[in-house]
Amino acid sequence: QVQLIESGGGLVQAGGSLRLSCVASERIFSTYTMGWFGQAPGKEREFVAAASSGGSTFYADSVKGRFTISRDNAKNTVYLQMNTLKPEDTALYYCAAVYRGSVYDRGSYAYWGQGTQVTVSS
């Protein structure tokens, strides 16, 4: 059974930083692109960032220059370093895995974690 388990969310003041982690089942991590999506209350789940198994990275325009996605293949873990956080970054952040299709489209992702809450106070 494929599992994605997120951690690292919390409450932080605007301008602060958080690092999210997602541990994935070994059998998918080596070949899947891993992504992060955020869902604010009353809004759709939106693409944040993704990292392919080959090392390519992708970001939403709203987080470029502030967030960094990385993978540790030895630990089957993908990270999202979030710096200079803003109140509008407040959301439930989901880790997800995609094998084929657009990394920007949540419909392409086959596996999802349960989410970790990030709240940024002003």
PDB file of C-alpha atoms in Angstrom:
ATOM      1  CA  GLN A   1       0.000   0.000   0.000  1.00  0.00           C
ATOM      2  CA  VAL A   2       1.332   3.408  -0.992  1.00  0.00           C
ATOM      3  CA  GLN A   3       1.621   5.914   1.816  1.00  0.00           C
ATOM      4  CA  LEU A   4       2.538   9.574   1.888  1.00  0.00           C
ATOM      5  CA  ILE A   5       2.981  11.008   5.357  1.00  0.00           C
ATOM      6  CA  GLU A   6       3.430  14.751   5.819  1.00  0.00           C
ATOM      7  CA  SER A   7       4.801  16.618   8.810  1.00  0.00           C
ATOM      8  CA  GLY A   8       6.212  19.994   9.729  1.00  0.00           C
ATOM      9  CA  GLY A   9       3.198  22.264   9.617  1.00  0.00           C
ATOM     10  CA  GLY A  10       2.407  24.765  12.342  1.00  0.00           C
ATOM     11  CA  LEU A  11       1.698  28.346  13.290  1.00  0.00           C
ATOM     12  CA  VAL A  12       4.250  30.984  12.308  1.00  0.00           C
ATOM     13  CA  GLN A  13       4.336  34.758  12.067  1.00  0.00           C
ATOM     14  CA  ALA A  14       4.519  36.513   8.736  1.00  0.00           C
ATOM     15  CA  GLY A  15       8.104  36.597   7.507  1.00  0.00           C
ATOM     16  CA  GLY A  16       8.947  33.348   9.250  1.00  0.00           C
ATOM     17  CA  SER A  17       9.914  29.947   7.893  1.00  0.00           C
ATOM     18  CA  LEU A  18       8.737  26.353   8.036  1.00  0.00           C
ATOM     19  CA  ARG A  19       9.968  23.135   6.491  1.00  0.00           C
ATOM     20  CA  LEU A  20       7.452  20.507   5.472  1.00  0.00           C
ATOM     21  CA  SER A  21       8.457  16.883   5.049  1.00  0.00           C
ATOM     22  CA  CYS A  22       6.765  14.008   3.260  1.00  0.00           C
ATOM     23  CA  VAL A  23       7.905  10.424   3.576  1.00  0.00           C
ATOM     24  CA  ALA A  24       6.752   8.220   0.702  1.00  0.00           C
ATOM     25  CA  SER A  25       6.600   4.502   0.132  1.00  0.00           C
ATOM     26  CA  GLU A  26       9.845   3.291  -1.365  1.00  0.00           C
ATOM     27  CA  ARG A  27       8.230   1.654  -4.364  1.00  0.00           C
ATOM     28  CA  ILE A  28       7.018   4.932  -5.837  1.00  0.00           C
ATOM     29  CA  PHE A  29       9.561   7.455  -4.661  1.00  0.00           C
ATOM     30  CA  SER A  30      12.326   6.479  -7.077  1.00  0.00           C
ATOM     31  CA  THR A  31      10.202   6.916 -10.207  1.00  0.00           C
ATOM     32  CA  TYR A  32       7.442   9.379  -9.348  1.00  0.00           C
ATOM     33  CA  THR A  33       7.481  13.134  -9.393  1.00  0.00           C
ATOM     34  CA  MET A  34       6.625  14.424  -5.929  1.00  0.00           C
ATOM     35  CA  GLY A  35       4.534  17.546  -5.500  1.00  0.00           C
ATOM     36  CA  TRP A  36       3.035  19.855  -2.896  1.00  0.00           C
ATOM     37  CA  PHE A  37      -0.402  21.417  -3.114  1.00  0.00           C
ATOM     38  CA  GLY A  38      -2.063  23.910  -0.807  1.00  0.00           C
ATOM     39  CA  GLN A  39      -5.755  24.270  -0.042  1.00  0.00           C
ATOM     40  CA  ALA A  40      -7.015  27.353   1.760  1.00  0.00           C
ATOM     41  CA  PRO A  41     -10.464  27.329   3.389  1.00  0.00           C
ATOM     42  CA  GLY A  42     -13.191  27.628   0.760  1.00  0.00           C
ATOM     43  CA  LYS A  43     -10.734  27.406  -2.120  1.00  0.00           C
ATOM     44  CA  GLU A  44      -9.558  24.749  -4.524  1.00  0.00           C
ATOM     45  CA  ARG A  45      -6.406  22.741  -3.973  1.00  0.00           C
ATOM     46  CA  GLU A  46      -3.629  24.546  -5.840  1.00  0.00           C
ATOM     47  CA  PHE A  47      -0.222  23.534  -7.110  1.00  0.00           C
ATOM     48  CA  VAL A  48       2.718  24.833  -5.081  1.00  0.00           C
ATOM     49  CA  ALA A  49       5.826  22.947  -6.179  1.00  0.00           C
ATOM     50  CA  ALA A  50       7.065  19.650  -7.605  1.00  0.00           C
ATOM     51  CA  ALA A  51      10.349  17.786  -7.994  1.00  0.00           C
ATOM     52  CA  SER A  52      10.918  15.019 -10.501  1.00  0.00           C
ATOM     53  CA  SER A  53      12.987  11.909  -9.888  1.00  0.00           C
ATOM     54  CA  GLY A  54      15.465  13.314 -12.397  1.00  0.00           C
ATOM     55  CA  GLY A  55      16.020  16.505 -10.458  1.00  0.00           C
ATOM     56  CA  SER A  56      13.786  18.995 -12.262  1.00  0.00           C
ATOM     57  CA  THR A  57      11.808  21.391 -10.092  1.00  0.00           C
ATOM     58  CA  PHE A  58       8.619  23.318 -10.757  1.00  0.00           C
ATOM     59  CA  TYR A  59       7.027  26.169  -8.811  1.00  0.00           C
ATOM     60  CA  ALA A  60       3.867  28.210  -8.754  1.00  0.00           C
ATOM     61  CA  ASP A  61       4.573  31.865  -9.535  1.00  0.00           C
ATOM     62  CA  SER A  62       3.299  32.879  -6.109  1.00  0.00           C
ATOM     63  CA  VAL A  63       6.073  30.985  -4.293  1.00  0.00           C
ATOM     64  CA  LYS A  64       9.053  31.405  -6.615  1.00  0.00           C
ATOM     65  CA  GLY A  65      11.997  32.814  -4.735  1.00  0.00           C
ATOM     66  CA  ARG A  66      10.441  31.976  -1.344  1.00  0.00           C
ATOM     67  CA  PHE A  67       9.858  28.200  -1.374  1.00  0.00           C
ATOM     68  CA  THR A  68      12.318  25.462  -2.266  1.00  0.00           C
ATOM     69  CA  ILE A  69      11.435  21.837  -2.950  1.00  0.00           C
ATOM     70  CA  SER A  70      14.041  19.117  -2.572  1.00  0.00           C
ATOM     71  CA  ARG A  71      14.273  15.339  -2.414  1.00  0.00           C
ATOM     72  CA  ASP A  72      16.376  12.996  -0.294  1.00  0.00           C
ATOM     73  CA  ASN A  73      16.285   9.758  -2.244  1.00  0.00           C
ATOM     74  CA  ALA A  74      18.045   7.812   0.509  1.00  0.00           C
ATOM     75  CA  LYS A  75      15.213   8.676   2.904  1.00  0.00           C
ATOM     76  CA  ASN A  76      12.330   8.569   0.403  1.00  0.00           C
ATOM     77  CA  THR A  77      11.512  12.057   1.587  1.00  0.00           C
ATOM     78  CA  VAL A  78      10.546  15.271  -0.174  1.00  0.00           C
ATOM     79  CA  TYR A  79      10.847  18.622   1.580  1.00  0.00           C
ATOM     80  CA  LEU A  80       9.283  22.002   1.087  1.00  0.00           C
ATOM     81  CA  GLN A  81      11.316  24.810   2.634  1.00  0.00           C
ATOM     82  CA  MET A  82       9.005  27.788   3.055  1.00  0.00           C
ATOM     83  CA  ASN A  83      10.629  31.158   3.708  1.00  0.00           C
ATOM     84  CA  THR A  84       9.274  34.690   3.980  1.00  0.00           C
ATOM     85  CA  LEU A  85       5.851  33.289   4.708  1.00  0.00           C
ATOM     86  CA  LYS A  86       2.788  35.450   4.129  1.00  0.00           C
ATOM     87  CA  PRO A  87      -0.726  35.215   5.617  1.00  0.00           C
ATOM     88  CA  GLU A  88      -1.988  34.202   2.174  1.00  0.00           C
ATOM     89  CA  ASP A  89       0.208  31.077   2.374  1.00  0.00           C
ATOM     90  CA  THR A  90      -2.124  29.773   5.093  1.00  0.00           C
ATOM     91  CA  ALA A  91      -3.483  26.440   3.870  1.00  0.00           C
ATOM     92  CA  LEU A  92      -3.606  22.721   4.372  1.00  0.00           C
ATOM     93  CA  TYR A  93      -0.575  21.439   2.481  1.00  0.00           C
ATOM     94  CA  TYR A  94      -0.743  18.074   0.765  1.00  0.00           C
ATOM     95  CA  CYS A  95       2.058  15.904  -0.536  1.00  0.00           C
ATOM     96  CA  ALA A  96       1.263  13.994  -3.726  1.00  0.00           C
ATOM     97  CA  ALA A  97       2.875  11.727  -6.305  1.00  0.00           C
ATOM     98  CA  VAL A  98       2.467  11.733 -10.084  1.00  0.00           C
ATOM     99  CA  TYR A  99       3.880   9.344 -12.671  1.00  0.00           C
ATOM    100  CA  ARG A 100       2.655  10.909 -15.904  1.00  0.00           C
ATOM    101  CA  GLY A 101       0.733  14.000 -16.883  1.00  0.00           C
ATOM    102  CA  SER A 102       1.107  17.635 -16.030  1.00  0.00           C
ATOM    103  CA  VAL A 103       2.740  18.246 -12.653  1.00  0.00           C
ATOM    104  CA  TYR A 104       0.663  21.427 -12.364  1.00  0.00           C
ATOM    105  CA  ASP A 105      -2.660  19.571 -12.617  1.00  0.00           C
ATOM    106  CA  ARG A 106      -3.920  17.982  -9.414  1.00  0.00           C
ATOM    107  CA  GLY A 107      -5.893  15.511 -11.535  1.00  0.00           C
ATOM    108  CA  SER A 108      -2.632  13.954 -12.713  1.00  0.00           C
ATOM    109  CA  TYR A 109      -1.606  12.866  -9.221  1.00  0.00           C
ATOM    110  CA  ALA A 110      -2.244   9.265  -8.245  1.00  0.00           C
ATOM    111  CA  TYR A 111      -1.416   9.353  -4.549  1.00  0.00           C
ATOM    112  CA  TRP A 112      -2.064  11.888  -1.799  1.00  0.00           C
ATOM    113  CA  GLY A 113      -1.174  12.351   1.833  1.00  0.00           C
ATOM    114  CA  GLN A 114      -3.530  13.527   4.557  1.00  0.00           C
ATOM    115  CA  GLY A 115      -2.174  17.061   4.718  1.00  0.00           C
ATOM    116  CA  THR A 116      -0.412  19.247   7.251  1.00  0.00           C
ATOM    117  CA  GLN A 117      -1.746  22.635   8.328  1.00  0.00           C
ATOM    118  CA  VAL A 118       0.288  25.803   7.855  1.00  0.00           C
ATOM    119  CA  THR A 119      -1.059  28.966   9.460  1.00  0.00           C
ATOM    120  CA  VAL A 120       0.692  32.299   8.995  1.00  0.00           C
ATOM    121  CA  SER A 121      -0.351  35.130  11.297  1.00  0.00           C
ATOM    122  CA  SER A 122      -0.008  38.773  10.358  1.00  0.00           C
TER     123      SER A 122
END
